[in-house]
C-alpha positions in Angstrom: 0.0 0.0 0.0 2.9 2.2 0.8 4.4 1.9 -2.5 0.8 2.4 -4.2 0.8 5.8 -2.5 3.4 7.1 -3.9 2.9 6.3 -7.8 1.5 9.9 -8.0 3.4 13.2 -8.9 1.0 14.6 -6.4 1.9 12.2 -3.6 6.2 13.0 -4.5 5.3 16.4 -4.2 3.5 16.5 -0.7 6.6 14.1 0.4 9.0 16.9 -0.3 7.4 19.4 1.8 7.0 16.6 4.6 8.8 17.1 7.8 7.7 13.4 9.1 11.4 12.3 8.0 10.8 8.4 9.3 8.0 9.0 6.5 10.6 10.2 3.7 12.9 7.5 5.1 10.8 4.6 4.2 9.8 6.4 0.9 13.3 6.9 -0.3 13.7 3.3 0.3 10.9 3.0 -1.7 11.4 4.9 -4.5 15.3 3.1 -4.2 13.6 -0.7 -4.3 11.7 0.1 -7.6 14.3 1.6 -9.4 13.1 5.6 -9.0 16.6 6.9 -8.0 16.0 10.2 -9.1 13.5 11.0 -6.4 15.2 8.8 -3.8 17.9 11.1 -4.7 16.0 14.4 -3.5 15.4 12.7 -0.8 18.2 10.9 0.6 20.3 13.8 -0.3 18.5 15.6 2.6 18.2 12.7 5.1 21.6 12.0 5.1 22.1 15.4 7.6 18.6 15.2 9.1 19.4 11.7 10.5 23.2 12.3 11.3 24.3 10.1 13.8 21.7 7.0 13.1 22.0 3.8 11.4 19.6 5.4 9.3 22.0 8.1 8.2 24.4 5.5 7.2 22.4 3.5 5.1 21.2 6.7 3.7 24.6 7.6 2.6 24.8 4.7 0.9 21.8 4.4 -1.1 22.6 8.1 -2.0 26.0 6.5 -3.4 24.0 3.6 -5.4 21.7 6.1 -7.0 24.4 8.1 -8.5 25.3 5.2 -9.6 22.5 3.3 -11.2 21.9 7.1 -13.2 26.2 6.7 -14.3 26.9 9.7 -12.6 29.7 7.6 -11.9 31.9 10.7 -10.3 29.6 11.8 -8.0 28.7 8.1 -7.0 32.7 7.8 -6.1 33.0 10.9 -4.4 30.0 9.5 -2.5 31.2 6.2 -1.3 34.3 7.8 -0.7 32.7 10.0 2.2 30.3 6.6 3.0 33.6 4.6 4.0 35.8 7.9 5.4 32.8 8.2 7.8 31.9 5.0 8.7 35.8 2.9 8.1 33.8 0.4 9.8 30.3 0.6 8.4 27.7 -2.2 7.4 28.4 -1.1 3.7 32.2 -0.2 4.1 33.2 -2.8 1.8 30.4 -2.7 -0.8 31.2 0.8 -0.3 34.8 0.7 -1.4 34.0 -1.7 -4.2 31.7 0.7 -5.9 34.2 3.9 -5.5 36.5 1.8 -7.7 34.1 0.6 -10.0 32.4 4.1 -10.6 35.7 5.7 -11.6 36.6 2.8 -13.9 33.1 3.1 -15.8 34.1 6.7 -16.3 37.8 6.4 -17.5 38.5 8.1 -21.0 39.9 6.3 -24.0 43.8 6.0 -24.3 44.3 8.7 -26.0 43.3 11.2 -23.4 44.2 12.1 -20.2 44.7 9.1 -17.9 44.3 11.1 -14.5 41.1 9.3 -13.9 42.5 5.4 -14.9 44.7 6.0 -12.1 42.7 7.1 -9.5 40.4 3.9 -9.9 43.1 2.0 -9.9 43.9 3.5 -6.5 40.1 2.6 -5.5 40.5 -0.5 -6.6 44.4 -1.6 -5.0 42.9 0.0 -1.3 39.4 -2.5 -1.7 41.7 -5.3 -2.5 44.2 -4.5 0.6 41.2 -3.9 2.7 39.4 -6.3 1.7 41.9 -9.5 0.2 39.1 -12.3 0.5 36.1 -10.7 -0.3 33.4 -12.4 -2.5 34.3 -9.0 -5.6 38.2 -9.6 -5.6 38.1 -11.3 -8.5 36.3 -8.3 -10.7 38.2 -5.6 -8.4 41.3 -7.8 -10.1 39.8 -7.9 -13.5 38.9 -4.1 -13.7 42.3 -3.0 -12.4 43.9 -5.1 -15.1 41.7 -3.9 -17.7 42.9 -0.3 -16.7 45.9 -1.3 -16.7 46.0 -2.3 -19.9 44.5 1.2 -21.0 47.7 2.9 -19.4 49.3 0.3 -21.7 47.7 1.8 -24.6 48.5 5.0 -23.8 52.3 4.2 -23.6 52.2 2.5 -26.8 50.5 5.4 -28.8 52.6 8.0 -27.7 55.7 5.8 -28.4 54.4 4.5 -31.8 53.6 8.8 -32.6 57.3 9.7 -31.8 58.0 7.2 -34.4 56.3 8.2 -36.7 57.1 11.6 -36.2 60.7 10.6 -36.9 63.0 13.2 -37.6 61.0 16.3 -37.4 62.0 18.9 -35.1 64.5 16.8 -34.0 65.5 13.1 -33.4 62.2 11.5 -32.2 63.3 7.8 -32.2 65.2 8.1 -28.7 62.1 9.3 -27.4 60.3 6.3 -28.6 63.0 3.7 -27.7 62.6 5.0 -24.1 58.6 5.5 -23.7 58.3 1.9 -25.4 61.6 1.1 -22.7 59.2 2.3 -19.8 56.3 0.8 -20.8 57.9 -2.6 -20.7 59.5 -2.2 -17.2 56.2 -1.1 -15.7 53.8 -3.5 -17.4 56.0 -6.5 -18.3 53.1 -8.8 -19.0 51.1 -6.3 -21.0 49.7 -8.0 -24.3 50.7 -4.8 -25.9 54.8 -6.6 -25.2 54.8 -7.8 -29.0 54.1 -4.6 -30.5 56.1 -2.4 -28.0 59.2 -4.8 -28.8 59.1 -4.7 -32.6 58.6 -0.6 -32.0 62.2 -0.7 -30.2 63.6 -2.4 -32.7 62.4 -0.8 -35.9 63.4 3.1 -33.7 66.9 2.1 -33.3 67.1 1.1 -36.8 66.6 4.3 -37.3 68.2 5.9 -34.8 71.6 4.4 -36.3 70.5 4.9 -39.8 70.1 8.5 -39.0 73.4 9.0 -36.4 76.7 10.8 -36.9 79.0 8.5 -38.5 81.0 8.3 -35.4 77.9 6.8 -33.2 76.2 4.8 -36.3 78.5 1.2 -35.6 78.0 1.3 -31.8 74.0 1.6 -32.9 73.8 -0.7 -35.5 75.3 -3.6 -32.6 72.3 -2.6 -30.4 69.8 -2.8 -33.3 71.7 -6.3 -34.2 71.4 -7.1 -30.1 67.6 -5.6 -30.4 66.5 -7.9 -33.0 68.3 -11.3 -31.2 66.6 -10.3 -28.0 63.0 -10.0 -30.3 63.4 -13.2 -32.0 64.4 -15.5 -29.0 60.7 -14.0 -27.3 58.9 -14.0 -30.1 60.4 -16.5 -32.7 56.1 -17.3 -34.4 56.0 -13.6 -34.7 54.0 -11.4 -37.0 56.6 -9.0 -37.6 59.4 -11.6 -38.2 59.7 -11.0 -41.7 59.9 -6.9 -40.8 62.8 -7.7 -38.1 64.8 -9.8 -40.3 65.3 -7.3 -42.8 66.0 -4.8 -40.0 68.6 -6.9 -39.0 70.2 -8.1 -42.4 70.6 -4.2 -42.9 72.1 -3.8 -39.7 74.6 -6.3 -40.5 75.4 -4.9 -43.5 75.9 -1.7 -42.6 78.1 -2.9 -39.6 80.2 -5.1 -42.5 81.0 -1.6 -44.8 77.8 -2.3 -47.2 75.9 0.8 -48.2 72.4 0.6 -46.7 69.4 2.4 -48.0 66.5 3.9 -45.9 62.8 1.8 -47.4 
């Protein structure tokens, strides 16, 4: 009968201007059950100081958090279970709580290409729920989603070293610049699937790199594109790019053994 009641505009409307708060309680729970977030919103939004210092308060705070949520306004729903679990470290939704702040960030990280700031601080969501909480029931998709983001960070290394390549020579020697974000990428995300790519990227810049050098630097370059190529092949000896890294190194060792060597 209670949730009858409140089907009508009329009804919402006479809630809001209610001051029997154990009334708008039990309606934002409501309105929460059946999937009307934007009015539990209203509400819970204004219980949530009303009923400081309850248990009421508390679930409150985190039924405002779920809303935001279920509507993907995924920032506000973080900052919100961020206050949920600062105020209550010990709450009845502390972990749940925690969980969410992660999730919510990850749903709203950009593309690669963009600014990462975000990817990073659900990844810091996500690494304090799993140190909080090591054997909870969500581990496994707190793992999975900080992996994922992960591998957008990943994704961002590997653009911006793949654009220095291509970028080559202008306004200067790119292809050190490459050769070290590709470098980076590697130490910090050795298992990345993006390793393939990222390795044949290091070899085909210091290809380059020597091809371009002084003459006095081009021999001790052309033994580190040689060493480059070895190191590719012994990792990735079904590769793709075998047939590109061969040719990279046949023209390394000709330039080492006094052959001209021309630029494709």
């Amino acid at each position: 009968m209670f949730s009858v009641l409140l089907t009508s505009c009329g009804e919402y409307n006479k809630l809001l201007k209610s001051t029997d708060y154990e009334y708008k309680y039990e309606a934002a729970k409501t309105y929460f059950a059946k999937g009307q977030y934007s009015r539990a919103t209203v509400l819970l939004n204004e219980l949530i100081t009303i009923l400081k210092g309850t248990d009421k308060a508390e679930e409150s705070l985190y039924m405002l958090g779920m809303c935001y949520f279920n509507q993907r306004d995924y920032q506000t729903a973080a900052q919100t279970f961020i206050q949920y679990y600062q105020v209550y470290p010990h709450g009845t939704y502390t972990e749940l709580a925690r969980f969410h702040a992660g999730k919510a960030l990850y749903l709203d990280t950009p593309e690669p290409r963009l600014d990462q700031s975000g990817t990073y601080s659900a990844i810091q969501q996500l690494q304090m729920f799993l140190e909080y909480f090591p054997e909870s029931k969500l581990k496994p998709e707190a793992e999975e989603m900080t992996f994922k983001l992960q591998d957008k960070l990943v994704m961002k290394e590997y653009l911006s070293a793949r654009l220095y390549y291509n970028l080559g020579n202008y306004l200067g020697n790119n292809y050190q610049s490459c050769v070290i974000t590709a470098q980076n990428a590697l130490k910090e995300y050795p298992y990345t699937d993006l390793r393939e790519e990222l390795s044949i990227l290091i070899l085909k810049a210091k290809y380059e790199l020597a091809f371009y050098s002084v003459e006095e630097k081009k021999g001790e370059r052309y033994r580190e594109t040689v060493d480059e190529y070895y190191a590719f092949k012994n990792e990735f000896p079904e590769s793709k790019h075998l047939k590109e890294a061969e040719q990279i190194f046949k023209k390394s060792e000709a330039a080492l053994s006094g052959r001209p060597v021309e630029e494709d």
